[in-house]
Amino acid sequence: MRGWMVAGNWKMHNTQDEARTLSKYIVDNTVNIQGGEIVLAPPFTSLSVVYDVIKGSQVKLAAQNMYYEDKGAYTGEVSPAMLKDTGCSYVIIGHSERRKYFHETDEGVNLKTKKALSSGLMPIVCVGETLEEREKGITEYVVGIQVKKALNGIDGIADIVIAYEPVWAIGTGKNATPEEAEAVQKFIRGIVRDIYGSAADNLKILYGGSVTADNIGSLIEMEDIDGALVGGASLKGEGFVGIIKRVAEKR
Ligand code: PEP
């Protein structure tokens, strides 16, 4: 069984004190939950603080981005080695906000995914269509290209997680219905199966887009939804733990 994952993407939120308090709440309230992976992705400035709180627990650390070079004159960037040094085991790559505001391309996502893997970080690769693309009926075309390009030249997918995040559902309070999400999640697994065969059955594919403790229950019942990448609702300890508990109960 591929198990589940719930990852909290804090985006550009939380000072170090706030990060310490929130991560402590999550560690303390997930002690008895088993069978999956719980991941927190604070901003770079709080990675060390959160790592100090979570180390020794089952909660793991992710960065929200990284660069694909080891070191050099790349002002403002952070390398995979630096992330590992602060305790990260995961890195989010190609989030739609990075694609939209920082002009990340599928080619850049591919370079970062390869570099994360060769550096021993597990990439959580984000894909998803915009509202305009959905309305034009080209969701599968767009997501298919994103997935294929992200995985281009990568030998195995054992250490990769994919997050399907329809852009129109991120931070909008409008989430995809379980059936809408499942259709794309299944499509993604099909593409991965075409390339990697039965390894696709072990790939975790998360759903992301306005997930809350109230709506995760029906999403997680879908066969190809293996957990959630959570933005807004990961900023409140109670709500985030509520999501984790519902996922753990149903999987
Ligand atoms: C995200 O940032 O990945 C996300 C899904 O955000 P939200 O849950 O706020 O829609």
Tab-separated table of C-alpha atoms and ligand atoms in Angstrom:
chain	number	residue	atom	x	y	z
A	1	MET	CA	0.000	0.000	0.000
A	2	ARG	CA	1.219	3.457	-0.805
A	3	GLY	CA	0.073	5.087	2.457
A	4	TRP	CA	-0.961	8.695	2.798
A	5	MET	CA	0.621	12.114	3.161
A	6	VAL	CA	-0.673	15.407	4.476
A	7	ALA	CA	1.633	18.339	3.818
A	8	GLY	CA	1.122	21.885	5.097
A	9	ASN	CA	2.383	24.660	2.838
A	10	TRP	CA	2.668	27.721	5.066
A	11	LYS	CA	3.619	29.956	2.111
A	12	MET	CA	4.830	33.406	3.295
A	13	HIS	CA	3.301	33.123	6.764
A	14	ASN	CA	4.576	32.864	10.323
A	15	THR	CA	7.422	34.448	12.216
A	16	GLN	CA	9.825	32.131	14.022
A	17	ASP	CA	7.809	32.326	17.253
A	18	GLU	CA	4.584	31.567	15.422
A	19	ALA	CA	6.268	28.711	13.566
A	20	ARG	CA	7.523	27.221	16.831
A	21	THR	CA	4.077	27.349	18.430
A	22	LEU	CA	2.247	25.925	15.417
A	23	SER	CA	4.696	23.088	14.802
A	24	LYS	CA	4.671	22.162	18.495
A	25	TYR	CA	0.875	21.941	18.452
A	26	ILE	CA	1.027	19.655	15.414
A	27	VAL	CA	3.701	17.380	16.897
A	28	ASP	CA	1.868	17.128	20.239
A	29	ASN	CA	-1.467	16.327	18.620
A	30	THR	CA	-0.350	13.727	16.086
A	31	VAL	CA	1.670	11.449	18.362
A	32	ASN	CA	-0.719	8.514	18.035
A	33	ILE	CA	-1.482	8.836	14.337
A	34	GLN	CA	0.088	6.154	12.188
A	35	GLY	CA	0.447	4.877	8.681
A	36	GLY	CA	1.279	8.041	6.799
A	37	GLU	CA	3.561	11.002	6.399
A	38	ILE	CA	2.970	14.415	7.960
A	39	VAL	CA	5.020	17.196	6.408
A	40	LEU	CA	5.389	20.890	7.241
A	41	ALA	CA	6.707	23.433	4.744
A	42	PRO	CA	7.451	26.698	6.551
A	43	PRO	CA	9.229	29.624	4.895
A	44	PHE	CA	13.052	29.328	4.703
A	45	THR	CA	13.447	31.608	7.724
A	46	SER	CA	11.667	29.150	10.014
A	47	LEU	CA	13.047	25.846	8.717
A	48	SER	CA	15.603	25.466	11.527
A	49	VAL	CA	13.140	26.545	14.189
A	50	VAL	CA	10.565	24.014	13.024
A	51	TYR	CA	13.200	21.302	12.675
A	52	ASP	CA	14.201	21.792	16.324
A	53	VAL	CA	10.578	21.167	17.307
A	54	ILE	CA	9.842	18.178	15.050
A	55	LYS	CA	13.085	16.221	15.226
A	56	GLY	CA	12.521	12.849	16.837
A	57	SER	CA	8.809	12.984	15.961
A	58	GLN	CA	7.072	11.559	12.918
A	59	VAL	CA	6.559	15.049	11.460
A	60	LYS	CA	8.938	15.834	8.593
A	61	LEU	CA	10.237	19.066	7.119
A	62	ALA	CA	9.868	20.441	3.582
A	63	ALA	CA	11.058	23.589	1.863
A	64	GLN	CA	8.721	25.471	-0.454
A	65	ASN	CA	11.289	25.836	-3.220
A	66	MET	CA	14.986	25.341	-4.046
A	67	TYR	CA	17.456	26.089	-6.802
A	68	TYR	CA	18.985	23.406	-9.001
A	69	GLU	CA	22.637	24.371	-8.556
A	70	ASP	CA	24.847	23.360	-5.624
A	71	LYS	CA	26.338	26.776	-4.935
A	72	GLY	CA	27.410	29.986	-6.615
A	73	ALA	CA	26.424	33.526	-7.475
A	74	TYR	CA	22.637	33.060	-7.374
A	75	THR	CA	21.460	35.834	-5.085
A	76	GLY	CA	18.336	34.963	-3.179
A	77	GLU	CA	18.428	31.257	-3.972
A	78	VAL	CA	18.852	28.248	-1.695
A	79	SER	CA	20.540	24.958	-2.623
A	80	PRO	CA	19.412	21.410	-1.880
A	81	ALA	CA	22.441	20.871	0.366
A	82	MET	CA	21.422	23.907	2.422
A	83	LEU	CA	17.920	22.492	2.789
A	84	LYS	CA	19.227	19.120	3.912
A	85	ASP	CA	21.492	20.927	6.352
A	86	THR	CA	18.441	22.544	7.985
A	87	GLY	CA	16.669	19.194	8.342
A	88	CYS	CA	14.515	19.078	5.220
A	89	SER	CA	13.633	15.733	3.723
A	90	TYR	CA	11.133	17.092	1.164
A	91	VAL	CA	10.872	20.060	-1.167
A	92	ILE	CA	7.813	21.462	-2.925
A	93	ILE	CA	8.580	22.086	-6.587
A	94	GLY	CA	6.592	23.970	-9.209
A	95	HIS	CA	3.821	25.294	-6.981
A	96	SER	CA	1.390	27.306	-9.102
A	97	GLU	CA	2.308	30.481	-7.218
A	98	ARG	CA	5.953	29.951	-8.227
A	99	ARG	CA	4.844	29.362	-11.802
A	100	LYS	CA	2.578	32.425	-11.800
A	101	TYR	CA	4.551	35.054	-9.859
A	102	PHE	CA	8.117	33.851	-10.404
A	103	HIS	CA	7.753	32.552	-13.953
A	104	GLU	CA	8.803	28.974	-13.255
A	105	THR	CA	8.626	26.816	-16.335
A	106	ASP	CA	8.129	23.082	-16.840
A	107	GLU	CA	11.809	22.896	-17.818
A	108	GLY	CA	12.847	24.559	-14.544
A	109	VAL	CA	10.562	22.217	-12.624
A	110	ASN	CA	12.276	19.276	-14.326
A	111	LEU	CA	15.764	20.547	-13.439
A	112	LYS	CA	14.739	21.089	-9.829
A	113	THR	CA	13.040	17.696	-9.584
A	114	LYS	CA	16.160	15.943	-10.901
A	115	LYS	CA	18.399	17.909	-8.567
A	116	ALA	CA	16.206	17.229	-5.538
A	117	LEU	CA	16.334	13.502	-6.279
A	118	SER	CA	20.093	13.403	-6.804
A	119	SER	CA	20.519	15.367	-3.560
A	120	GLY	CA	18.401	13.013	-1.475
A	121	LEU	CA	15.378	15.296	-1.114
A	122	MET	CA	11.924	13.985	-1.980
A	123	PRO	CA	10.256	16.376	-4.429
A	124	ILE	CA	6.547	17.142	-4.123
A	125	VAL	CA	5.895	18.208	-7.702
A	126	CYS	CA	2.840	20.422	-8.216
A	127	VAL	CA	0.732	20.432	-11.368
A	128	GLY	CA	-2.678	21.837	-12.205
A	129	GLU	CA	-4.737	23.740	-14.710
A	130	THR	CA	-6.065	27.304	-14.557
A	131	LEU	CA	-9.791	28.071	-14.650
A	132	GLU	CA	-9.466	29.241	-18.243
A	133	GLU	CA	-7.806	25.966	-19.231
A	134	ARG	CA	-10.511	23.946	-17.461
A	135	GLU	CA	-13.254	25.945	-19.162
A	136	LYS	CA	-11.618	25.359	-22.541
A	137	GLY	CA	-11.679	21.617	-21.833
A	138	ILE	CA	-7.883	21.235	-21.956
A	139	THR	CA	-7.246	20.170	-18.357
A	140	GLU	CA	-5.827	16.761	-19.289
A	141	TYR	CA	-3.720	18.218	-22.068
A	142	VAL	CA	-2.183	20.829	-19.739
A	143	VAL	CA	-1.674	18.542	-16.762
A	144	GLY	CA	-0.346	15.786	-19.026
A	145	ILE	CA	2.348	18.084	-20.389
A	146	GLN	CA	3.266	19.311	-16.906
A	147	VAL	CA	3.652	15.765	-15.587
A	148	LYS	CA	5.611	14.460	-18.575
A	149	LYS	CA	7.954	17.439	-18.633
A	150	ALA	CA	8.535	17.332	-14.869
A	151	LEU	CA	9.517	13.655	-15.106
A	152	ASN	CA	11.521	13.938	-18.314
A	153	GLY	CA	14.782	11.985	-18.024
A	154	ILE	CA	14.016	10.658	-14.543
A	155	ASP	CA	14.634	6.919	-14.174
A	156	GLY	CA	12.399	6.036	-11.256
A	157	ILE	CA	9.553	7.570	-9.313
A	158	ALA	CA	9.949	5.765	-5.994
A	159	ASP	CA	11.026	8.995	-4.286
A	160	ILE	CA	8.600	11.411	-5.923
A	161	VAL	CA	5.220	12.740	-4.813
A	162	ILE	CA	2.902	14.534	-7.239
A	163	ALA	CA	0.357	17.086	-6.051
A	164	TYR	CA	-2.573	17.855	-8.320
A	165	GLU	CA	-3.635	21.398	-7.505
A	166	PRO	CA	-6.175	23.004	-9.825
A	167	VAL	CA	-5.097	26.645	-9.812
A	168	TRP	CA	-8.705	27.842	-9.588
A	169	ALA	CA	-9.111	25.973	-6.310
A	170	ILE	CA	-6.017	27.303	-4.542
A	171	GLY	CA	-6.819	29.802	-1.827
A	172	THR	CA	-10.240	30.500	-3.334
A	173	GLY	CA	-12.445	28.425	-1.050
A	174	LYS	CA	-13.682	26.598	-4.180
A	175	ASN	CA	-12.421	23.066	-4.167
A	176	ALA	CA	-12.804	20.483	-6.874
A	177	THR	CA	-15.520	17.935	-6.195
A	178	PRO	CA	-14.121	14.541	-5.228
A	179	GLU	CA	-15.160	13.254	-8.657
A	180	GLU	CA	-13.503	16.141	-10.532
A	181	ALA	CA	-10.305	15.699	-8.555
A	182	GLU	CA	-10.331	11.910	-8.904
A	183	ALA	CA	-10.705	12.109	-12.681
A	184	VAL	CA	-7.486	14.100	-12.983
A	185	GLN	CA	-5.644	12.137	-10.289
A	186	LYS	CA	-6.470	8.897	-12.140
A	187	PHE	CA	-5.382	10.487	-15.417
A	188	ILE	CA	-2.032	11.448	-13.832
A	189	ARG	CA	-1.498	7.922	-12.515
A	190	GLY	CA	-2.265	6.624	-16.003
A	191	ILE	CA	0.412	8.828	-17.553
A	192	VAL	CA	2.913	7.712	-14.945
A	193	ARG	CA	1.930	4.063	-15.575
A	194	ASP	CA	2.580	4.521	-19.293
A	195	ILE	CA	6.135	5.630	-18.498
A	196	TYR	CA	7.058	3.655	-15.374
A	197	GLY	CA	4.687	0.674	-15.428
A	198	SER	CA	3.441	-0.760	-12.159
A	199	ALA	CA	5.626	1.628	-10.110
A	200	ALA	CA	2.740	4.058	-10.679
A	201	ASP	CA	0.691	2.075	-8.168
A	202	ASN	CA	3.076	3.118	-5.404
A	203	LEU	CA	3.156	6.800	-6.339
A	204	LYS	CA	1.485	9.132	-3.865
A	205	ILE	CA	-0.681	11.686	-5.656
A	206	LEU	CA	-1.964	14.429	-3.364
A	207	TYR	CA	-4.879	16.747	-3.997
A	208	GLY	CA	-4.532	20.435	-3.148
A	209	GLY	CA	-6.942	23.342	-3.368
A	210	SER	CA	-8.948	24.764	-0.466
A	211	VAL	CA	-8.790	21.530	1.517
A	212	THR	CA	-10.239	21.790	5.030
A	213	ALA	CA	-11.139	19.384	7.804
A	214	ASP	CA	-14.732	19.641	6.569
A	215	ASN	CA	-14.167	18.659	2.945
A	216	ILE	CA	-11.215	16.232	3.134
A	217	GLY	CA	-13.425	13.308	4.192
A	218	SER	CA	-15.053	12.811	0.808
A	219	LEU	CA	-11.895	13.627	-1.178
A	220	ILE	CA	-9.799	11.020	0.600
A	221	GLU	CA	-12.358	8.318	-0.207
A	222	MET	CA	-11.303	8.542	-3.843
A	223	GLU	CA	-9.020	5.754	-5.006
A	224	ASP	CA	-6.282	7.952	-6.462
A	225	ILE	CA	-6.200	10.669	-3.802
A	226	ASP	CA	-3.471	9.708	-1.363
A	227	GLY	CA	-3.556	12.787	0.817
A	228	ALA	CA	-3.497	16.547	0.599
A	229	LEU	CA	-1.252	19.520	0.095
A	230	VAL	CA	-2.859	22.133	2.303
A	231	GLY	CA	-2.297	25.884	2.225
A	232	GLY	CA	-4.603	28.139	4.228
A	233	ALA	CA	-5.980	25.434	6.505
A	234	SER	CA	-2.467	24.378	7.525
A	235	LEU	CA	-1.961	27.671	9.359
A	236	LYS	CA	-4.312	26.731	12.200
A	237	GLY	CA	-3.182	23.792	14.298
A	238	GLU	CA	-6.632	22.444	15.071
A	239	GLY	CA	-7.828	22.498	11.476
A	240	PHE	CA	-4.635	20.944	10.139
A	241	VAL	CA	-4.658	18.170	12.724
A	242	GLY	CA	-8.331	17.628	11.883
A	243	ILE	CA	-7.374	17.028	8.240
A	244	ILE	CA	-4.617	14.606	9.251
A	245	LYS	CA	-6.980	12.669	11.529
A	246	ARG	CA	-9.636	12.295	8.848
A	247	VAL	CA	-7.100	11.122	6.286
A	248	ALA	CA	-5.553	8.636	8.731
A	249	GLU	CA	-9.005	7.280	9.683
A	250	LYS	CA	-10.068	6.640	6.105
A	251	ARG	CA	-6.818	5.293	4.650
B	1	PEP	C1	-1.484	25.294	-1.712
B	1	PEP	O1	-0.930	26.332	-1.489
B	1	PEP	O2	-0.837	24.348	-2.138
B	1	PEP	C2	-2.931	25.221	-1.467
B	1	PEP	C3	-3.558	24.138	-1.860
B	1	PEP	O3	-3.528	26.280	-0.848
B	1	PEP	P1	-5.017	26.332	-0.230
B	1	PEP	O4	-5.187	25.065	0.580
B	1	PEP	O5	-5.051	27.553	0.600
B	1	PEP	O6	-5.958	26.368	-1.373
